[in-house]
PDB file of C-alpha atoms and ligand atoms in Angstrom:
ATOM      1  CA  MET L   1      17.308  -7.114  -7.763  1.00 56.00           C
ATOM      2  CA  THR L   2      16.551  -3.227  -8.202  1.00 70.00           C
ATOM      3  CA  GLU L   3      18.222  -0.797  -5.795  1.00 71.00           C
ATOM      4  CA  ALA L   4      14.771   0.242  -4.346  1.00 73.00           C
ATOM      5  CA  SER L   5      13.938  -3.990  -3.627  1.00 78.00           C
ATOM      6  CA  SER L   6      17.406  -4.427  -2.098  1.00 80.00           C
ATOM      7  CA  HIS L   7      16.395  -1.407   0.559  1.00 83.00           C
ATOM      8  CA  TRP L   8      13.200  -3.015   1.280  1.00 81.00           C
ATOM      9  CA  ASP L   9      15.124  -6.522   1.629  1.00 80.00           C
ATOM     10  CA  GLN L  10      17.524  -5.006   4.310  1.00 82.00           C
ATOM     11  CA  LEU L  11      14.334  -3.275   6.130  1.00 77.00           C
ATOM     12  CA  HIS L  12      12.388  -6.484   6.353  1.00 76.00           C
ATOM     13  CA  ASN L  13      15.384  -7.986   7.709  1.00 78.00           C
ATOM     14  CA  HIS L  14      14.668  -6.242  11.092  1.00 79.00           C
ATOM     15  CA  ARG L  15      11.494  -7.087  13.168  1.00 77.00           C
ATOM     16  CA  ARG L  16      10.707  -3.641  13.980  1.00 74.00           C
ATOM     17  CA  PHE L  17      10.036  -3.297  10.256  1.00 74.00           C
ATOM     18  CA  ARG L  18       7.422  -5.880  10.067  1.00 73.00           C
ATOM     19  CA  PRO L  19       4.439  -4.610  11.576  1.00 79.00           C
ATOM     20  CA  GLN L  20       2.509  -7.677  13.074  1.00 84.00           C
ATOM     21  CA  TYR L  21      -0.853  -6.368  13.361  1.00 93.00           C
ATOM     22  CA  PRO L  22      -3.603  -4.841  10.955  1.00 97.00           C
ATOM     23  CA  ASN L  23      -3.995  -1.258  10.883  1.00 97.00           C
ATOM     24  CA  ASP L  24      -7.111   0.000  11.862  1.00 96.00           C
ATOM     25  CA  HIS L  25      -7.928   1.630   8.525  1.00 98.00           C
ATOM     26  CA  VAL L  26      -7.719  -1.540   6.765  1.00 98.00           C
ATOM     27  CA  VAL L  27      -9.742  -3.227   9.324  1.00 97.00           C
ATOM     28  CA  ARG L  28     -12.362  -0.692   8.861  1.00 97.00           C
ATOM     29  CA  PHE L  29     -12.218  -1.407   4.749  1.00 97.00           C
ATOM     30  CA  PHE L  30     -12.449  -4.743   5.414  1.00 96.00           C
ATOM     31  CA  MET L  31     -15.757  -4.679   7.943  1.00 94.00           C
ATOM     32  CA  ALA L  32     -17.412  -2.170   5.248  1.00 94.00           C
ATOM     33  CA  SER L  33     -16.635  -4.570   2.501  1.00 92.00           C
ATOM     34  CA  LEU L  34     -17.408  -7.808   3.678  1.00 87.00           C
ATOM     35  CA  GLY L  35     -21.451  -7.733   2.947  1.00 83.00           C
ATOM     36  CA  LEU L  36     -20.541  -7.027  -0.526  1.00 82.00           C
ATOM     37  CA  PHE L  37     -19.305 -11.012  -0.997  1.00 77.00           C
ATOM     38  CA  GLU L  38     -21.438 -12.823   1.261  1.00 73.00           C
ATOM     39  CA  ASN L  39     -22.095 -16.585  -0.091  1.00 70.00           C
ATOM     40  CA  ARG L  40     -19.875 -15.699  -2.764  1.00 74.00           C
ATOM     41  CA  PRO L  41     -15.645 -16.706  -2.540  1.00 77.00           C
ATOM     42  CA  ALA L  42     -13.831 -13.065  -3.363  1.00 93.00           C
ATOM     43  CA  ARG L  43     -10.530 -12.759  -4.422  1.00 95.00           C
ATOM     44  CA  PHE L  44      -8.351 -10.312  -2.754  1.00 96.00           C
ATOM     45  CA  LEU L  45      -5.271  -8.733  -3.436  1.00 98.00           C
ATOM     46  CA  ASP L  46      -2.538  -6.945  -1.409  1.00 98.00           C
ATOM     47  CA  ILE L  47      -0.038  -4.705  -3.355  1.00 98.00           C
ATOM     48  CA  GLY L  48       3.167  -4.109  -1.605  1.00 97.00           C
ATOM     49  CA  ALA L  49       2.041  -6.748   0.906  1.00 97.00           C
ATOM     50  CA  GLY L  50       5.245  -6.856   3.174  1.00 95.00           C
ATOM     51  CA  ALA L  51       5.754  -9.206   6.053  1.00 93.00           C
ATOM     52  CA  GLY L  52       2.231  -9.900   5.445  1.00 94.00           C
ATOM     53  CA  ARG L  53      -0.078  -8.472   8.359  1.00 95.00           C
ATOM     54  CA  HIS L  54      -2.814  -7.392   6.015  1.00 96.00           C
ATOM     55  CA  CYS L  55      -2.973 -11.103   3.842  1.00 95.00           C
ATOM     56  CA  LYS L  56      -3.146 -12.826   7.344  1.00 94.00           C
ATOM     57  CA  LEU L  57      -6.412 -10.789   8.017  1.00 94.00           C
ATOM     58  CA  ALA L  58      -7.835 -11.269   4.172  1.00 94.00           C
ATOM     59  CA  SER L  59      -7.152 -14.998   4.669  1.00 92.00           C
ATOM     60  CA  ASP L  60      -8.863 -15.204   8.298  1.00 91.00           C
ATOM     61  CA  LEU L  61     -11.562 -13.600   6.943  1.00 91.00           C
ATOM     62  CA  GLY L  62     -12.172 -16.141   4.232  1.00 90.00           C
ATOM     63  CA  PHE L  63     -10.686 -14.601   1.183  1.00 92.00           C
ATOM     64  CA  ASP L  64      -8.884 -16.075  -1.563  1.00 93.00           C
ATOM     65  CA  THR L  65      -5.895 -14.112  -0.828  1.00 94.00           C
ATOM     66  CA  TYR L  66      -3.147 -13.009  -2.888  1.00 96.00           C
ATOM     67  CA  GLY L  67      -0.233 -10.610  -2.268  1.00 97.00           C
ATOM     68  CA  VAL L  68       2.783  -9.202  -4.355  1.00 97.00           C
ATOM     69  CA  ASP L  69       5.880  -7.468  -2.951  1.00 97.00           C
ATOM     70  CA  THR L  70       9.213  -5.819  -4.724  1.00 96.00           C
ATOM     71  CA  SER L  71      10.594  -7.543  -1.682  1.00 94.00           C
ATOM     72  CA  PHE L  72      11.972 -11.430  -1.437  1.00 93.00           C
ATOM     73  CA  VAL L  73      12.626 -10.843   2.078  1.00 90.00           C
ATOM     74  CA  GLY L  74       9.531  -9.352   2.960  1.00 89.00           C
ATOM     75  CA  LEU L  75       7.753 -11.930   1.213  1.00 93.00           C
ATOM     76  CA  GLN L  76       9.516 -14.806   3.281  1.00 91.00           C
ATOM     77  CA  HIS L  77       8.384 -13.450   6.520  1.00 89.00           C
ATOM     78  CA  ALA L  78       4.865 -13.086   4.782  1.00 90.00           C
ATOM     79  CA  ARG L  79       5.119 -16.768   4.246  1.00 89.00           C
ATOM     80  CA  GLN L  80       5.997 -17.594   7.736  1.00 87.00           C
ATOM     81  CA  ARG L  81       3.079 -15.430   8.756  1.00 85.00           C
ATOM     82  CA  ILE L  82       0.370 -16.964   7.143  1.00 82.00           C
ATOM     83  CA  SER L  83       1.424 -20.528   7.599  1.00 79.00           C
ATOM     84  CA  GLU L  84      -0.959 -21.130  10.109  1.00 72.00           C
ATOM     85  CA  THR L  85      -3.968 -19.643   8.281  1.00 69.00           C
ATOM     86  CA  THR L  86      -6.103 -22.638   6.727  1.00 66.00           C
ATOM     87  CA  SER L  87      -6.228 -21.281   3.356  1.00 72.00           C
ATOM     88  CA  ARG L  88      -2.886 -20.463   2.271  1.00 75.00           C
ATOM     89  CA  PRO L  89      -2.586 -16.883   0.293  1.00 83.00           C
ATOM     90  CA  LEU L  90      -0.795 -16.940  -2.889  1.00 93.00           C
ATOM     91  CA  LEU L  91       2.403 -14.598  -2.828  1.00 95.00           C
ATOM     92  CA  ALA L  92       4.641 -13.654  -5.506  1.00 96.00           C
ATOM     93  CA  GLN L  93       7.452 -11.163  -6.133  1.00 97.00           C
ATOM     94  CA  ALA L  94       6.437  -8.506  -8.439  1.00 97.00           C
ATOM     95  CA  ASP L  95       6.834  -4.535  -8.987  1.00 97.00           C
ATOM     96  CA  MET L  96       3.289  -2.837  -8.428  1.00 98.00           C
ATOM     97  CA  SER L  97       3.925  -1.432 -12.031  1.00 97.00           C
ATOM     98  CA  ALA L  98       3.208  -4.979 -13.532  1.00 98.00           C
ATOM     99  CA  LEU L  99       1.057  -7.176 -11.731  1.00 98.00           C
ATOM    100  CA  PRO L 100       1.337 -10.541 -12.701  1.00 98.00           C
ATOM    101  CA  PHE L 101      -2.480 -11.477 -12.956  1.00 98.00           C
ATOM    102  CA  ALA L 102      -5.187 -10.965 -15.707  1.00 98.00           C
ATOM    103  CA  ASP L 103      -7.713  -8.227 -16.200  1.00 98.00           C
ATOM    104  CA  SER L 104     -10.686  -8.262 -13.963  1.00 97.00           C
ATOM    105  CA  THR L 105      -9.293 -10.808 -11.476  1.00 97.00           C
ATOM    106  CA  PHE L 106      -9.891  -9.188  -8.060  1.00 97.00           C
ATOM    107  CA  GLN L 107     -13.291  -8.009  -6.155  1.00 96.00           C
ATOM    108  CA  LEU L 108     -10.899  -6.165  -3.603  1.00 97.00           C
ATOM    109  CA  VAL L 109      -7.452  -4.602  -3.812  1.00 98.00           C
ATOM    110  CA  LEU L 110      -5.364  -2.943  -1.199  1.00 98.00           C
ATOM    111  CA  SER L 111      -2.118  -0.894  -1.197  1.00 98.00           C
ATOM    112  CA  TYR L 112      -1.257   0.536   2.277  1.00 98.00           C
ATOM    113  CA  GLY L 113       1.541   2.927   2.119  1.00 97.00           C
ATOM    114  CA  VAL L 114       3.439   1.608  -0.940  1.00 98.00           C
ATOM    115  CA  PHE L 115       2.236   3.312  -4.090  1.00 98.00           C
ATOM    116  CA  TYR L 116       4.087   6.979  -3.009  1.00 98.00           C
ATOM    117  CA  TYR L 117       7.473   5.202  -3.339  1.00 96.00           C
ATOM    118  CA  GLY L 118       8.658   6.591  -6.831  1.00 96.00           C
ATOM    119  CA  THR L 119       7.673   9.188  -9.035  1.00 98.00           C
ATOM    120  CA  ALA L 120       4.321  10.647  -9.998  1.00 98.00           C
ATOM    121  CA  MET L 121       4.518   8.314 -13.493  1.00 98.00           C
ATOM    122  CA  GLU L 122       5.247   5.189 -11.098  1.00 98.00           C
ATOM    123  CA  MET L 123       2.459   5.666  -8.725  1.00 98.00           C
ATOM    124  CA  ARG L 124       0.275   6.525 -11.952  1.00 98.00           C
ATOM    125  CA  GLN L 125       1.140   2.883 -13.312  1.00 98.00           C
ATOM    126  CA  ALA L 126       0.635   1.423 -10.118  1.00 98.00           C
ATOM    127  CA  ILE L 127      -3.375   2.752  -9.838  1.00 98.00           C
ATOM    128  CA  ALA L 128      -3.674   1.882 -13.613  1.00 98.00           C
ATOM    129  CA  GLU L 129      -2.862  -1.461 -12.708  1.00 98.00           C
ATOM    130  CA  THR L 130      -4.887  -1.860  -9.567  1.00 98.00           C
ATOM    131  CA  HIS L 131      -7.899  -0.668 -12.039  1.00 98.00           C
ATOM    132  CA  ARG L 132      -7.210  -3.405 -14.507  1.00 98.00           C
ATOM    133  CA  VAL L 133      -7.067  -6.328 -12.195  1.00 98.00           C
ATOM    134  CA  LEU L 134     -10.355  -5.000 -10.466  1.00 98.00           C
ATOM    135  CA  ILE L 135     -13.354  -6.765 -11.760  1.00 96.00           C
ATOM    136  CA  PRO L 136     -16.130  -4.094 -12.874  1.00 96.00           C
ATOM    137  CA  GLY L 137     -18.020  -3.064  -9.371  1.00 95.00           C
ATOM    138  CA  GLY L 138     -14.851  -4.330  -7.183  1.00 96.00           C
ATOM    139  CA  ARG L 139     -13.251  -1.685  -4.730  1.00 97.00           C
ATOM    140  CA  ALA L 140      -9.813  -0.715  -3.656  1.00 98.00           C
ATOM    141  CA  PHE L 141      -8.379   0.852  -0.799  1.00 98.00           C
ATOM    142  CA  VAL L 142      -5.078   2.773  -1.513  1.00 98.00           C
ATOM    143  CA  VAL L 143      -3.065   5.070   1.231  1.00 98.00           C
ATOM    144  CA  LEU L 144      -0.939   7.802  -0.391  1.00 98.00           C
ATOM    145  CA  ARG L 145       0.607  10.565   1.566  1.00 98.00           C
ATOM    146  CA  THR L 146      -0.379  14.189   1.550  1.00 98.00           C
ATOM    147  CA  LEU L 147       1.467  17.309   1.169  1.00 98.00           C
ATOM    148  CA  ASP L 148       1.537  17.749   4.814  1.00 98.00           C
ATOM    149  CA  ASP L 149       3.526  14.968   5.759  1.00 97.00           C
ATOM    150  CA  TYR L 150       6.521  15.929   7.512  1.00 96.00           C
ATOM    151  CA  ARG L 151       8.978  14.170   4.887  1.00 96.00           C
ATOM    152  CA  PHE L 152       7.153  16.312   1.754  1.00 98.00           C
ATOM    153  CA  GLY L 153      10.771  18.645   0.919  1.00 97.00           C
ATOM    154  CA  LYS L 154      12.987  16.981   2.976  1.00 96.00           C
ATOM    155  CA  GLY L 155      15.517  15.984  -0.057  1.00 96.00           C
ATOM    156  CA  ARG L 156      16.219  16.645  -3.303  1.00 97.00           C
ATOM    157  CA  LYS L 157      13.725  17.839  -5.613  1.00 98.00           C
ATOM    158  CA  LEU L 158      13.327  15.515  -8.715  1.00 98.00           C
ATOM    159  CA  GLU L 159       9.812  16.690 -10.167  1.00 98.00           C
ATOM    160  CA  GLU L 160       6.977  18.430  -8.825  1.00 97.00           C
ATOM    161  CA  ASN L 161       5.824  16.980  -5.387  1.00 98.00           C
ATOM    162  CA  THR L 162       8.568  14.367  -5.939  1.00 98.00           C
ATOM    163  CA  PHE L 163      11.616  14.157  -3.519  1.00 97.00           C
ATOM    164  CA  GLN L 164      14.564  11.665  -2.801  1.00 96.00           C
ATOM    165  CA  LEU L 165      14.432  11.875   0.869  1.00 95.00           C
ATOM    166  CA  ASP L 166      18.039  13.155   2.860  1.00 94.00           C
ATOM    167  CA  ILE L 167      16.647  12.543   6.332  1.00 90.00           C
ATOM    168  CA  ALA L 168      17.871   9.677   8.366  1.00 84.00           C
ATOM    169  CA  ASP L 169      15.155   9.727  11.374  1.00 76.00           C
ATOM    170  CA  THR L 170      12.957   6.923   9.711  1.00 74.00           C
ATOM    171  CA  ASN L 171      13.749   3.705   7.340  1.00 84.00           C
ATOM    172  CA  GLU L 172      13.484   5.928   4.355  1.00 87.00           C
ATOM    173  CA  LEU L 173      16.707   7.551   3.692  1.00 90.00           C
ATOM    174  CA  GLY L 174      17.335   7.858  -0.313  1.00 91.00           C
ATOM    175  CA  THR L 175      13.791   6.484  -1.003  1.00 93.00           C
ATOM    176  CA  VAL L 176      11.881   8.294  -3.589  1.00 96.00           C
ATOM    177  CA  GLU L 177       8.455   9.698  -2.508  1.00 97.00           C
ATOM    178  CA  HIS L 178       5.717  11.274  -4.463  1.00 98.00           C
ATOM    179  CA  PHE L 179       3.268  12.883  -2.482  1.00 98.00           C
ATOM    180  CA  LEU L 180      -0.392  14.276  -3.481  1.00 98.00           C
ATOM    181  CA  GLN L 181      -2.832  17.203  -2.784  1.00 97.00           C
ATOM    182  CA  ALA L 182      -6.477  16.717  -2.204  1.00 97.00           C
ATOM    183  CA  GLU L 183      -6.845  18.184  -6.166  1.00 97.00           C
ATOM    184  CA  ASP L 184      -4.653  15.227  -7.489  1.00 97.00           C
ATOM    185  CA  ILE L 185      -6.449  12.684  -6.367  1.00 98.00           C
ATOM    186  CA  ASP L 186      -9.680  12.991  -8.297  1.00 97.00           C
ATOM    187  CA  GLN L 187      -7.039  12.856 -11.541  1.00 97.00           C
ATOM    188  CA  CYS L 188      -5.189  10.026 -10.692  1.00 98.00           C
ATOM    189  CA  PHE L 189      -8.221   7.701  -9.868  1.00 98.00           C
ATOM    190  CA  ALA L 190     -10.314   9.537 -12.917  1.00 98.00           C
ATOM    191  CA  ALA L 191     -10.605   5.802 -14.436  1.00 98.00           C
ATOM    192  CA  PHE L 192     -12.787   4.755 -11.699  1.00 98.00           C
ATOM    193  CA  ARG L 193     -16.623   5.009 -11.370  1.00 98.00           C
ATOM    194  CA  LYS L 194     -16.613   6.229  -7.693  1.00 98.00           C
ATOM    195  CA  ILE L 195     -13.997   7.968  -5.701  1.00 98.00           C
ATOM    196  CA  SER L 196     -14.253   8.944  -2.075  1.00 98.00           C
ATOM    197  CA  PHE L 197     -11.165   9.689   0.163  1.00 98.00           C
ATOM    198  CA  GLU L 198     -10.285  10.683   3.963  1.00 98.00           C
ATOM    199  CA  LYS L 199      -7.240  12.532   5.822  1.00 98.00           C
ATOM    200  CA  THR L 200      -5.558  11.003   8.716  1.00 98.00           C
ATOM    201  CA  GLU L 201      -2.995  12.258  10.641  1.00 98.00           C
ATOM    202  CA  THR L 202      -1.043  11.231  13.694  1.00 97.00           C
ATOM    203  CA  THR L 203       1.837  12.817  15.347  1.00 97.00           C
ATOM    204  CA  SER L 204       5.366  11.737  16.663  1.00 92.00           C
ATOM    205  CA  ALA L 205       8.636  12.536  18.490  1.00 92.00           C
ATOM    206  CA  ASN L 206       6.556  14.742  20.886  1.00 96.00           C
ATOM    207  CA  ARG L 207       4.208  16.195  18.093  1.00 96.00           C
ATOM    208  CA  SER L 208       7.166  17.372  16.042  1.00 94.00           C
ATOM    209  CA  ARG L 209       6.436  15.312  13.035  1.00 94.00           C
ATOM    210  CA  VAL L 210       3.011  14.842  11.422  1.00 97.00           C
ATOM    211  CA  ASN L 211       2.445  11.673   9.607  1.00 96.00           C
ATOM    212  CA  SER L 212      -0.322  12.905   7.209  1.00 98.00           C
ATOM    213  CA  ASP L 213      -2.003   9.948   4.811  1.00 98.00           C
ATOM    214  CA  TRP L 214      -4.914  10.078   2.352  1.00 98.00           C
ATOM    215  CA  LEU L 215      -7.294   7.090   2.838  1.00 98.00           C
ATOM    216  CA  ILE L 216      -8.725   6.771  -0.388  1.00 98.00           C
ATOM    217  CA  THR L 217     -11.446   4.033  -1.700  1.00 98.00           C
ATOM    218  CA  VAL L 218     -12.404   3.710  -4.982  1.00 98.00           C
ATOM    219  CA  GLU L 219     -14.546   1.760  -7.256  1.00 97.00           C
ATOM    220  CA  LYS L 220     -14.143   0.506 -10.491  1.00 97.00           C
TER     221      LYS L 220
HETATM  222  C1  SAM T   1       6.176   0.929   3.988  1.00 67.32           C
HETATM  223  S1  SAM T   1       6.141  -0.937   3.821  1.00 67.32           S
HETATM  224  C2  SAM T   1       4.457  -1.583   3.742  1.00 67.32           C
HETATM  225  C3  SAM T   1       3.987  -2.566   4.022  1.00 67.32           C
HETATM  226  C4  SAM T   1       2.492  -3.271   3.832  1.00 67.32           C
HETATM  227  N1  SAM T   1       1.506  -2.955   3.107  1.00 67.32           N
HETATM  228  C5  SAM T   1       2.076  -3.422   5.154  1.00 67.32           C
HETATM  229  O1  SAM T   1       1.189  -2.387   5.674  1.00 67.32           O
HETATM  230  O2  SAM T   1       2.560  -3.866   6.551  1.00 67.32           O
HETATM  231  C6  SAM T   1       5.826  -0.983   2.008  1.00 67.32           C
HETATM  232  C7  SAM T   1       6.266  -2.009   0.978  1.00 67.32           C
HETATM  233  O3  SAM T   1       5.776  -1.643  -0.274  1.00 67.32           O
HETATM  234  C8  SAM T   1       7.238  -2.582  -0.707  1.00 67.32           C
HETATM  235  N2  SAM T   1       7.061  -2.010  -2.186  1.00 67.32           N
HETATM  236  C9  SAM T   1       8.184  -0.684  -2.337  1.00 67.32           C
HETATM  237  N3  SAM T   1       8.124  -0.331  -3.561  1.00 67.32           N
HETATM  238  C10 SAM T   1       7.465  -1.287  -4.437  1.00 67.32           C
HETATM  239  C11 SAM T   1       6.962  -1.645  -5.849  1.00 67.32           C
HETATM  240  N4  SAM T   1       7.397  -0.960  -6.367  1.00 67.32           N
HETATM  241  N5  SAM T   1       6.426  -2.536  -6.227  1.00 67.32           N
HETATM  242  C12 SAM T   1       5.737  -3.536  -5.137  1.00 67.32           C
HETATM  243  N6  SAM T   1       6.147  -3.296  -3.540  1.00 67.32           N
HETATM  244  C13 SAM T   1       6.993  -2.273  -3.436  1.00 67.32           C
HETATM  245  C14 SAM T   1       8.066  -2.792  -0.040  1.00 67.32           C
HETATM  246  O4  SAM T   1       8.797  -3.827  -0.025  1.00 67.32           O
HETATM  247  C15 SAM T   1       7.376  -2.818   1.291  1.00 67.32           C
HETATM  248  O5  SAM T   1       7.237  -3.907   1.452  1.00 67.32           O
END
């Protein structure tokens, strides 16, 4: 077990770090993609599936669903969550940088709030794996952090735009995080045929903190 996976195992032991409902933007991604797969069984992969909220949604929508996560504890909770779904998703412990799937396996891939945990190189490897496991014409939705996020710069700088966080106000103390500016996105996802991205921001702690994310949709 790595230091990072034991960090996530500890978090997944707390109910408040296991969101139950799917994220709005993920729901929109699914709704926009459903028409592509009508009358055809489609395979979906969630990279960094956590406690399984998006695997449950995909399974309820009829996708042949797979999820991977570095955290064994997260996957145990995901198994519980999806135990009532009719088609049981397949869950496996794996790192985003080495997915245990053959090339061109999935029509849809999601990674919500995962690839930024690590260095720039680790993020690029996870993006390369996403490209590898998608079928030609397949789509992915990836959520990453912008430089405007309040966590940016809060900790020891390891390389350009990568920090080991030293703030204790979230569940991320000690994690290594890489942040992207808009110009980086086309470069990071250059292997894909189509790239489009939006920015989303919400505040918390009476507006003193800005959570700032890129919502990136790509097609192989
Ligand atoms: C912020 S949570 C998001 C969970 C889930 N995507 C969701 O939206 O509910 C980040 C997840 O990424 C997983 N994770 C972190 N580093 C990872 C890695 N290198 N490979 C696979 N999963 C990783 C963690 O265990 C955790 O479940």
